[in-house]
Coordinates of C-alpha atoms in Angstrom, one line a residue:
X1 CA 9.2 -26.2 -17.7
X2 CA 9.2 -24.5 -14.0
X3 CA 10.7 -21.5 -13.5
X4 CA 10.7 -19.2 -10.4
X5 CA 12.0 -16.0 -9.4
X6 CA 14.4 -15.5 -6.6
X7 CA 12.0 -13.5 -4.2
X8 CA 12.1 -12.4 -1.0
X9 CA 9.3 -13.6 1.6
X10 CA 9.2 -10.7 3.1
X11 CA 8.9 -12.4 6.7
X12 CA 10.8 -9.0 7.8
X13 CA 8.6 -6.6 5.9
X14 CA 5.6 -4.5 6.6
X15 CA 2.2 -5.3 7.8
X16 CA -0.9 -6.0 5.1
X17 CA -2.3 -3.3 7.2
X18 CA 0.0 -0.9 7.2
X19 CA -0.5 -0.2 3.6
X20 CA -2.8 -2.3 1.2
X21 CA -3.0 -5.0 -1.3
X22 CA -2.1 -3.0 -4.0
X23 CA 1.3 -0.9 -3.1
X24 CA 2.5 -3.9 -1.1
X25 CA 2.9 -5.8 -3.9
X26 CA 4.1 -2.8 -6.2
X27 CA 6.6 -2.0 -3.4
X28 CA 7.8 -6.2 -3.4
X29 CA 8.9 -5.7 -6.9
X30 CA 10.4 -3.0 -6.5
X31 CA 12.2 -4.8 -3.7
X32 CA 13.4 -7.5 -5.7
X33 CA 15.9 -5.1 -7.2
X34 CA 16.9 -3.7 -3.9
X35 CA 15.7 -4.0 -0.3
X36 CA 15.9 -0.6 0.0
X37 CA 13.8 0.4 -2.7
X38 CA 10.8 -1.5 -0.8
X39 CA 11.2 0.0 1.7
X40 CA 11.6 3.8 0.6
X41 CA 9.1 3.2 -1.9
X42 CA 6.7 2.5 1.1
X43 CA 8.0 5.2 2.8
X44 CA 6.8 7.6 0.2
X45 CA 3.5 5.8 -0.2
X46 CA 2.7 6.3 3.2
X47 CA 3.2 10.5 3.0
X48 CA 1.5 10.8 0.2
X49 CA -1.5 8.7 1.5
X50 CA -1.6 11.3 4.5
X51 CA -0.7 14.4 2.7
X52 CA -1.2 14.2 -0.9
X53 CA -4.5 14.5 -3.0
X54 CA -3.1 11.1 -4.6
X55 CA -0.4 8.5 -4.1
X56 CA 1.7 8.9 -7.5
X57 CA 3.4 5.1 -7.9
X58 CA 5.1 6.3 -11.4
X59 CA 7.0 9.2 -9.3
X60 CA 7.8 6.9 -6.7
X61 CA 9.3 4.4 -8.7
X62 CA 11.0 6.2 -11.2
X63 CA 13.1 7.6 -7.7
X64 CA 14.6 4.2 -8.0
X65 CA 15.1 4.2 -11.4
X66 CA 12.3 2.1 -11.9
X67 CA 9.4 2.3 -13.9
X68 CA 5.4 1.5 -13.4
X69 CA 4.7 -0.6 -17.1
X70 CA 0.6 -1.6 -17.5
X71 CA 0.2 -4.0 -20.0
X72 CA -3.9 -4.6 -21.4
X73 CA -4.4 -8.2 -22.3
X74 CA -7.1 -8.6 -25.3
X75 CA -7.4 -12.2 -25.7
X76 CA -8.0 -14.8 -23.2
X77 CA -6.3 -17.2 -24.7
X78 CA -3.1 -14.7 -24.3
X79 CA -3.4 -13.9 -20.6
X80 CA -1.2 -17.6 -19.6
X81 CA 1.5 -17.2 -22.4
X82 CA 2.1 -13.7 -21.2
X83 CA 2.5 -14.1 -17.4
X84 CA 5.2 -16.8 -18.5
X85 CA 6.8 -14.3 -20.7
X86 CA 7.4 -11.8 -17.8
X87 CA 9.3 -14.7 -15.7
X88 CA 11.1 -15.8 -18.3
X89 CA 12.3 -12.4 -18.6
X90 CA 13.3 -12.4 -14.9
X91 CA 10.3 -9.8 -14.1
X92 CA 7.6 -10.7 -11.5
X93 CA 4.5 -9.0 -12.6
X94 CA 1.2 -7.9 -10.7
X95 CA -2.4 -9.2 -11.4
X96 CA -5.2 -6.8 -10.8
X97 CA -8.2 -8.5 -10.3
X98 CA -11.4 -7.5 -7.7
X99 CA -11.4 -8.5 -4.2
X100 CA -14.6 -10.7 -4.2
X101 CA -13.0 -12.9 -7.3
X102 CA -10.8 -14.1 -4.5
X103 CA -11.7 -17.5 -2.9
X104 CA -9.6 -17.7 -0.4
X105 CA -9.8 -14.1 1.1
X106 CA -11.8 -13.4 4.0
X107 CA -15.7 -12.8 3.1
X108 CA -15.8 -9.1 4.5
X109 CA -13.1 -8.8 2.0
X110 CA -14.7 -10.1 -0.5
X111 CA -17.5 -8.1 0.0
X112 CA -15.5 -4.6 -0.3
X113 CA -15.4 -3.1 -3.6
X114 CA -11.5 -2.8 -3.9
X115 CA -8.7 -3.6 -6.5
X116 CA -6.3 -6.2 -5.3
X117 CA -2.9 -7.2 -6.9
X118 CA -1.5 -10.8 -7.1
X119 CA 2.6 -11.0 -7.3
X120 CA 3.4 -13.2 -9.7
X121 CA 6.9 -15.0 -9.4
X122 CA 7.1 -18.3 -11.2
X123 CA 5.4 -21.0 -13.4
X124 CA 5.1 -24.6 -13.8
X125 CA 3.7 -25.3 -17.6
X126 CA 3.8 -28.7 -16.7
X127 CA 1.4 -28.9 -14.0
X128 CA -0.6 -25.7 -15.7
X129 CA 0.2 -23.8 -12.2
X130 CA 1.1 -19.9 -11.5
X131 CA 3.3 -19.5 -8.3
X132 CA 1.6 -16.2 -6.5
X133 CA 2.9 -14.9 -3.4
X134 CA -0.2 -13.8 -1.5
X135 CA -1.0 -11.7 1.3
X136 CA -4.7 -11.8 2.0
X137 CA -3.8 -15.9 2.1
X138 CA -1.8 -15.6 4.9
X139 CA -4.4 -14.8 7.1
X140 CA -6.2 -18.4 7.2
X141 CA -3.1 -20.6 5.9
X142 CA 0.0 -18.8 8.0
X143 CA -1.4 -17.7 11.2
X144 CA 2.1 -17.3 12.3
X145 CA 3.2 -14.7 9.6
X146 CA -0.1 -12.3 11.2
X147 CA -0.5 -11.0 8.0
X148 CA 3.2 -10.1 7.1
X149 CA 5.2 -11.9 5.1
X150 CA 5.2 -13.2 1.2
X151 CA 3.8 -17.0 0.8
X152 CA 3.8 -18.6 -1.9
X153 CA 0.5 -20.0 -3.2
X154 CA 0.1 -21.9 -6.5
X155 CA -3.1 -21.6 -8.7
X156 CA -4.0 -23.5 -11.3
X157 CA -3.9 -21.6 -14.9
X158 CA -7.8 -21.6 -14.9
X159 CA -8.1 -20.4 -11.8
X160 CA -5.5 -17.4 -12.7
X161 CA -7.8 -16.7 -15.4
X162 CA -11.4 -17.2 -14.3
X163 CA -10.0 -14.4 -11.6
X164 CA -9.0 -11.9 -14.2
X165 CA -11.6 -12.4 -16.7
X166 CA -14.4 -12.1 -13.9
X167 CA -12.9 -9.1 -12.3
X168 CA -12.7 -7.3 -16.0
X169 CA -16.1 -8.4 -17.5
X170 CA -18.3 -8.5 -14.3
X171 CA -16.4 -5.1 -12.1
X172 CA -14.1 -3.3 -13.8
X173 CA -16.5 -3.5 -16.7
X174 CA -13.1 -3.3 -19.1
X175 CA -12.6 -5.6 -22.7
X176 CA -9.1 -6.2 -21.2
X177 CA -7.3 -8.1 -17.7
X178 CA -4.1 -5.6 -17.0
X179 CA -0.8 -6.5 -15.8
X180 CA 1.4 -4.5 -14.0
X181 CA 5.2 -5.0 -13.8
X182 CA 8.4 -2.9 -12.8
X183 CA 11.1 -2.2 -14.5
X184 CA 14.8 -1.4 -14.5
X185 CA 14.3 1.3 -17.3
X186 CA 16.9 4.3 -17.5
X187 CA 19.9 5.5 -15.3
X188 CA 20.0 7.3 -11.9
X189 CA 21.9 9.9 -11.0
X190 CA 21.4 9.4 -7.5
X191 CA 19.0 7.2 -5.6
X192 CA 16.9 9.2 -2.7
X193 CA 18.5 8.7 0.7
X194 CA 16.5 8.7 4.2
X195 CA 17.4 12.2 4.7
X196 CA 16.1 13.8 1.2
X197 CA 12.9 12.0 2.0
X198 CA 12.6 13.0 5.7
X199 CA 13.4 16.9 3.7
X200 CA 10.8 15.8 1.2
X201 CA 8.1 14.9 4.3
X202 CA 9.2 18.8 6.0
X203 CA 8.4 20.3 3.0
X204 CA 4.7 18.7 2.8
X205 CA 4.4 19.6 6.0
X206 CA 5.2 23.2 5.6
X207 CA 2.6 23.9 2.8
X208 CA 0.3 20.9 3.2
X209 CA -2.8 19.9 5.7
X210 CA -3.3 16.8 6.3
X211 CA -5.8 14.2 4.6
X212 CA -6.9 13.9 8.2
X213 CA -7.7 17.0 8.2
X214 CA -10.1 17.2 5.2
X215 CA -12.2 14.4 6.1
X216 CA -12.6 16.1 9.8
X217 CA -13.9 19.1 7.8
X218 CA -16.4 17.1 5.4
X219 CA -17.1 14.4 7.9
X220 CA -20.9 15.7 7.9
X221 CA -21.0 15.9 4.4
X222 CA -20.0 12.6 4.2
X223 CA -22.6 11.5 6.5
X224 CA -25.2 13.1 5.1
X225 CA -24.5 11.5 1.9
X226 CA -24.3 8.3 3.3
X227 CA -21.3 8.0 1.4
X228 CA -19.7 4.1 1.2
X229 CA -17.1 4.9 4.6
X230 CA -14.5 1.4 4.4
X231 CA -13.7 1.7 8.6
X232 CA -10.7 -1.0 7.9
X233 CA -9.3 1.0 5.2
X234 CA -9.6 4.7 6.9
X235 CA -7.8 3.1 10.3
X236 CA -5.0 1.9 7.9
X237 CA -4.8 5.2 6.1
X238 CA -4.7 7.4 9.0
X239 CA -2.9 5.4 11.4
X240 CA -1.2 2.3 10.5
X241 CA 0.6 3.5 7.4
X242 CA 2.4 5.4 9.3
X243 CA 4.3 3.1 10.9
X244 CA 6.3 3.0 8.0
X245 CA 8.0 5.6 7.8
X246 CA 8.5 6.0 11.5
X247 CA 9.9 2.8 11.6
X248 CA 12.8 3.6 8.7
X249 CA 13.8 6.5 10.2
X250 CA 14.2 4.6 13.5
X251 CA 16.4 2.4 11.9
X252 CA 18.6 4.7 10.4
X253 CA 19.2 6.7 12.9
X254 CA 19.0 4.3 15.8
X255 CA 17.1 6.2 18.0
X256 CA 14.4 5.7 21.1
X257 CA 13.6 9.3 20.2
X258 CA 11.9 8.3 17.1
X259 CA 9.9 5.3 18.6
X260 CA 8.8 7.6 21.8
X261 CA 7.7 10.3 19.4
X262 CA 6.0 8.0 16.7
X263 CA 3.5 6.6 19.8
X264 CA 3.1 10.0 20.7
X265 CA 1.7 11.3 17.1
X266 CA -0.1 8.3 16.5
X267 CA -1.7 8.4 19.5
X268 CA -3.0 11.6 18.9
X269 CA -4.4 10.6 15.9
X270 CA -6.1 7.4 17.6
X271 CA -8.2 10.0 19.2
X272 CA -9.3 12.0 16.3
X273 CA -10.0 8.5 14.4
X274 CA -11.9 7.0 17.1
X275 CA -14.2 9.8 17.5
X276 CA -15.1 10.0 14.1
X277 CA -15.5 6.2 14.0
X278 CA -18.0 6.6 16.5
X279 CA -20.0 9.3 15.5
X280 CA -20.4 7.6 12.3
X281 CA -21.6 4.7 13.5
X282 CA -24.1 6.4 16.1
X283 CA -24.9 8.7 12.7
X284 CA -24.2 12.1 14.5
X285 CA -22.9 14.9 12.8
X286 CA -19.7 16.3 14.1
X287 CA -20.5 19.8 15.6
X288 CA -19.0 22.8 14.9
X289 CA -17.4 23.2 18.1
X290 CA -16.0 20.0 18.0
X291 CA -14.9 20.3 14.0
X292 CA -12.6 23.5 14.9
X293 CA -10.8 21.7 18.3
X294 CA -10.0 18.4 16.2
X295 CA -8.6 21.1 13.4
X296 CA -6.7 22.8 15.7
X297 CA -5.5 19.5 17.3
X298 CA -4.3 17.9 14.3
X299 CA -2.6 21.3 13.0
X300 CA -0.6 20.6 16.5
X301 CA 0.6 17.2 16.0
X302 CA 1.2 18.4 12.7
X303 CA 3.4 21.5 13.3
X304 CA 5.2 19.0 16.1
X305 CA 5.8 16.4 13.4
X306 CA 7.8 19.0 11.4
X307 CA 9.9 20.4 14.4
X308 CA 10.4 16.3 15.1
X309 CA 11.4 15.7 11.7
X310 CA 14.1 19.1 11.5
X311 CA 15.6 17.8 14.6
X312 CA 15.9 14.4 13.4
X313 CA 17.7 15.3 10.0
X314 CA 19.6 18.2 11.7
X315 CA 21.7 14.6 13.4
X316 CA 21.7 12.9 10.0
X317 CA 24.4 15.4 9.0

């Protein structure tokens, strides 16, 4: 029997780097409901990432009347049959297996101590194969897609579970592989539109700093500690995530304003990053002097953001 799900390749999607490998595959399946639901649920990644003590998937999803479902698989001999029971049920499930269990991802990937989550879509029981759709693939197979996009890749059964049994038994140090789907599971009484969420991202503003912010102020301690500092992953946090959201609001409201403004933030940040990038590197500490101006710079861009974001909504209405 082969049977695959009708999903989208994302070729017009977000950037691998704008997020990482595990909301972008969260935020496919909720896409494969609705477009738009990939997109928003992105959308609200990305603020929390930057504002939030924690990115809450359950919250996000269940905006969309969606839900976040983790089943623990016991028995290896289970793992297969179970995979095949999500597509036969129309349901593309997620994976989550470590990154340096995956053979074809880059090796500085591979090296990073990270979670990753393989999108399931389809099966061939035939052949023994599982049809993934694979980002950190794309990089040595589709050149072209520059890390965008939503290949398809199939693995053999083994190979499915030689990934997930390694990544519970030898790194996640778990008796159990998990798999992660989303669901259609209760009612809505109204789905979040671009406004409520650009409301949402005022109100963060108005009583949150930034995560920015809070690494600027423990940026010593952290180098002191010689505390395990992921470069790739701190560039896509504080920068390239958000993209995202600047990019939806561009589109629904069809504005150069937005696109001027989102180079202008971002840029700012790009400075704050880059020094920080530096110094850590070079191993100097971030002086007081210098702490309190980056602060009182990124409490600027900040404060701008929100008076952006009013104006922006105040011509949604």
């Amino acid at each position: 029997m082969d049977k695959q799900l009708e999903l989208s390749l994302y070729k017009d999607g977000y950037h691998i780097e704008e997020t990482d490998c595990w909301h972008m595959p969260l935020a496919c399946t909720a896409g494969y409901y609705d477009f738009y639901y990939y997109q928003m649920f992105l959308f609200y990644t990305s603020i929390q990432i930057n504002w939030k003590e924690e990115v809450n998937d359950l919250e996000n999803l269940n905006r969309f009347g969606l839900d976040y479902i983790s089943c623990k698989v016991t028995e290896k001999s289970s793992l297969i049959p179970k995979i095949r029971e999500y597509i036969n049920r129309e349901v593309p499930v997620i994976l989550k297996v470590h990154y340096s269990t995956l053979f074809f991802a880059y090796e500085q990937y591979k090296r990073s101590n990270l979670e990753h989550g393989i999108l399931i879509a389809g099966y061939d029981d035939s052949r023994e194969i599982i049809q993934t759709r694979e980002w950190a693939h794309n990089y040595m197979n589709y050149p072209e897609l520059n890390g965008g996009g939503l290949p398809k890749l199939w693995l053999a059964d083994y190979v499915i579970e030689k990934m997930a049994w390694d990544s519970a038994e030898k790194f996640f140090h778990e008796p159990y592989v998990e798999l992660v789907s989303v669901e259609e599971n209760y009612e809505l009484v109204s789905i979040p539109t671009v406004r409520s969420a650009i409301e949402e991202w005022i109100c963060i503003l108005e009583g949150q700093n930034s995560n920015l912010e809070k690494v600027v102020n423990s940026f010593n301690q952290v180098l002191q500690k010689n505390l395990n500092f992921d470069m790739k992953r701190f560039i896509s946090t504080y920068i390239n995530s958000l993209h995202i959201p600047f990019d939806i609001i561009g589109k629904y409201t069809a504005t150069d304003e937005v696109k001027q403004f989102e180079q202008y933030y971002i840029s700012g940040r790009k400075q704050i990053v880059n020094v920080l990038i530096k110094l850590f590197i070079s191993k100097i500490e971030l002086s007081a002097e210098n702490m309190e101006m980056y602060q009182k710079q990124n409490l600027k861009l900040d404060s701008e953001l929100r008076s952006f974001l009013i104006k922006i909504n105040e011509q949604l209405d």
